[in-house]
Amino acid sequence: MEVLKIATAGSVDDGKSTLIGRILYDTKSLTTDKLEAIETRSKANGFDYLDFSLATDGLVAEREQGITIDVAHIYFSTAKKSYIIADTPGHIEYTRNMVTGASTSQASIILVDARNGVIEQTYRHFFINNLLRIKDIVVAVNKMDLVDFSEEKFNAIKAEFEKMIAQSDYKDQNITFVPISALKGDNVVSTSENTPWYKGESILDHLEKLEAQDVFEKGQARFPVQTVIRPKKDEFHDFRGYAGKLYGGDLAVGDQVTVLPSLTKSKIKEIYFFDKKFDKAGRGSSINVTLEDNINVSRGDMIVKTGEEPGVHKTLKAKVCWMDSKNLVGGTKYLLQHGVNRVQAMVTGIDNVLAPDFSGEDASADALALNQIGEVNIKLAKPVFYDKYAENKTNGSFILIDPQTNHTAGVGFIQ
């Protein structure tokens, strides 16, 4: 069954957790004990309705405050698809959590409170979806029941959001607007009679029709080697395979390939998935390949098609989302994790801090603070073979690790 990964985004009290709980309830994905716990807790809180946010808010602090703090991953299935939803927090101080939750998603749901319209956090969440190049976005205008399901109010919010879309530099997004009431269930799983003026689909119907393609965009084939397979059996005495996950494009038996960083050339001899052989492997496949020639290939090397080699450089420029309480400043040394490779790196300068409301950039900034996003220049101790993030998400992204604390300090997208 196909798996679709979805991230939710929205400001405080826009109803992200309630929306997910409603989907789980209407698709009968809640267990009996979970449903009973929601009913009991809702009555204890004095509600005359079921508080579906309790289905996702697992931390005590979340339940007490009625907010989402950490990323929660929720799993459910329909007859057509399996879904993984990343319920991300809406507070400004948890921007890094949203980036984490949305980084592996194929689609995103951005909630807007029908009473408040587009606000600062809406800009920030749309900006992050653009930064991560998430292709399919559902703008769910929630709490329509509190504005009497007004078509005029919905159209006004849609028009305001479309002004924001016009400022985006990522033009391949598919954006769908849906008027909903997460609490009441209008247009969430089924279309509602309360919005006769809305001719579109419910959120779930829309998601059911999305193609659950691999999270990474199609491009040139990149096969980073995670491990070398050398069975200790007589029947496979001379077997030498290279295992990993294929990104970007396809590989087929007979393809001329180049191994990086050595630039050694060979041909694909065999492609295995567990114990079965295939003539071709598609992007997103976890495979084991053998080569025609007995050449030296190790963990951290990358196999690419000859003529499609990425750039090999000791410097890079990237947009970085900063996740550490200690500011990022020029001259600081970090460990840069790019795929399975880890190299020493130094931030040589910060060009600017980006405004997540599309209002511009601050070129005078000399530091990146927690949750800020900026463009930085990095020098590496040894060359790294990378693509631009816009061309290959996996080979164009990295994390920065503080060598003193071993904490992930930032995540970068190569420009």
PDB file of N, CA and C in Angstrom, residues 223-228 242-245 247 286 298-301 340:
ATOM      1  N   PHE A 223      23.302   7.518  -5.589  1.00  0.00           N
ATOM      2  CA  PHE A 223      23.271   6.297  -4.775  1.00  0.00           C
ATOM      3  C   PHE A 223      24.406   6.326  -3.762  1.00  0.00           C
ATOM      4  N   PRO A 224      24.160   6.929  -2.570  1.00  0.00           N
ATOM      5  CA  PRO A 224      25.191   6.937  -1.534  1.00  0.00           C
ATOM      6  C   PRO A 224      25.321   5.555  -0.907  1.00  0.00           C
ATOM      7  N   VAL A 225      26.537   5.064  -0.813  1.00  0.00           N
ATOM      8  CA  VAL A 225      26.783   3.714  -0.286  1.00  0.00           C
ATOM      9  C   VAL A 225      26.773   3.752   1.236  1.00  0.00           C
ATOM     10  N   GLN A 226      25.858   2.984   1.825  1.00  0.00           N
ATOM     11  CA  GLN A 226      25.767   2.929   3.279  1.00  0.00           C
ATOM     12  C   GLN A 226      26.621   1.808   3.870  1.00  0.00           C
ATOM     13  N   THR A 227      26.737   0.718   3.140  1.00  0.00           N
ATOM     14  CA  THR A 227      27.559  -0.394   3.635  1.00  0.00           C
ATOM     15  C   THR A 227      27.969  -1.285   2.477  1.00  0.00           C
ATOM     16  N   VAL A 228      29.057  -2.020   2.671  1.00  0.00           N
ATOM     17  CA  VAL A 228      29.544  -2.975   1.671  1.00  0.00           C
ATOM     18  C   VAL A 228      29.129  -4.376   2.121  1.00  0.00           C
ATOM     19  N   TYR A 242      27.078  -3.322  -2.892  1.00  0.00           N
ATOM     20  CA  TYR A 242      27.053  -2.013  -2.253  1.00  0.00           C
ATOM     21  C   TYR A 242      25.596  -1.647  -1.981  1.00  0.00           C
ATOM     22  N   ALA A 243      25.279  -1.461  -0.704  1.00  0.00           N
ATOM     23  CA  ALA A 243      23.892  -1.268  -0.294  1.00  0.00           C
ATOM     24  C   ALA A 243      23.627   0.180   0.091  1.00  0.00           C
ATOM     25  N   GLY A 244      22.415   0.623  -0.204  1.00  0.00           N
ATOM     26  CA  GLY A 244      22.007   1.979   0.138  1.00  0.00           C
ATOM     27  C   GLY A 244      20.636   2.272  -0.424  1.00  0.00           C
ATOM     28  N   LYS A 245      20.242   3.540  -0.371  1.00  0.00           N
ATOM     29  CA  LYS A 245      18.955   3.972  -0.909  1.00  0.00           C
ATOM     30  C   LYS A 245      19.195   4.892  -2.087  1.00  0.00           C
ATOM     31  N   TYR A 247      18.311   7.758  -4.734  1.00  0.00           N
ATOM     32  CA  TYR A 247      17.573   9.016  -4.753  1.00  0.00           C
ATOM     33  C   TYR A 247      17.633   9.653  -6.142  1.00  0.00           C
ATOM     34  N   SER A 286      15.509   0.897  -1.760  1.00  0.00           N
ATOM     35  CA  SER A 286      16.654   0.449  -0.961  1.00  0.00           C
ATOM     36  C   SER A 286      17.183  -0.820  -1.613  1.00  0.00           C
ATOM     37  N   SER A 298      33.695   2.246  -0.758  1.00  0.00           N
ATOM     38  CA  SER A 298      33.514   2.165   0.694  1.00  0.00           C
ATOM     39  C   SER A 298      32.288   2.952   1.131  1.00  0.00           C
ATOM     40  N   ARG A 299      31.901   2.750   2.386  1.00  0.00           N
ATOM     41  CA  ARG A 299      30.814   3.533   2.967  1.00  0.00           C
ATOM     42  C   ARG A 299      31.141   5.019   2.865  1.00  0.00           C
ATOM     43  N   GLY A 300      30.171   5.799   2.424  1.00  0.00           N
ATOM     44  CA  GLY A 300      30.381   7.229   2.247  1.00  0.00           C
ATOM     45  C   GLY A 300      30.647   7.615   0.816  1.00  0.00           C
ATOM     46  N   ASP A 301      31.033   6.631  -0.035  1.00  0.00           N
ATOM     47  CA  ASP A 301      31.194   6.914  -1.458  1.00  0.00           C
ATOM     48  C   ASP A 301      29.817   7.035  -2.101  1.00  0.00           C
ATOM     49  N   VAL A 340      26.044  10.120   4.575  1.00  0.00           N
ATOM     50  CA  VAL A 340      26.771   9.317   5.565  1.00  0.00           C
ATOM     51  C   VAL A 340      28.158   9.886   5.841  1.00  0.00           C
TER      52      VAL A 340
END
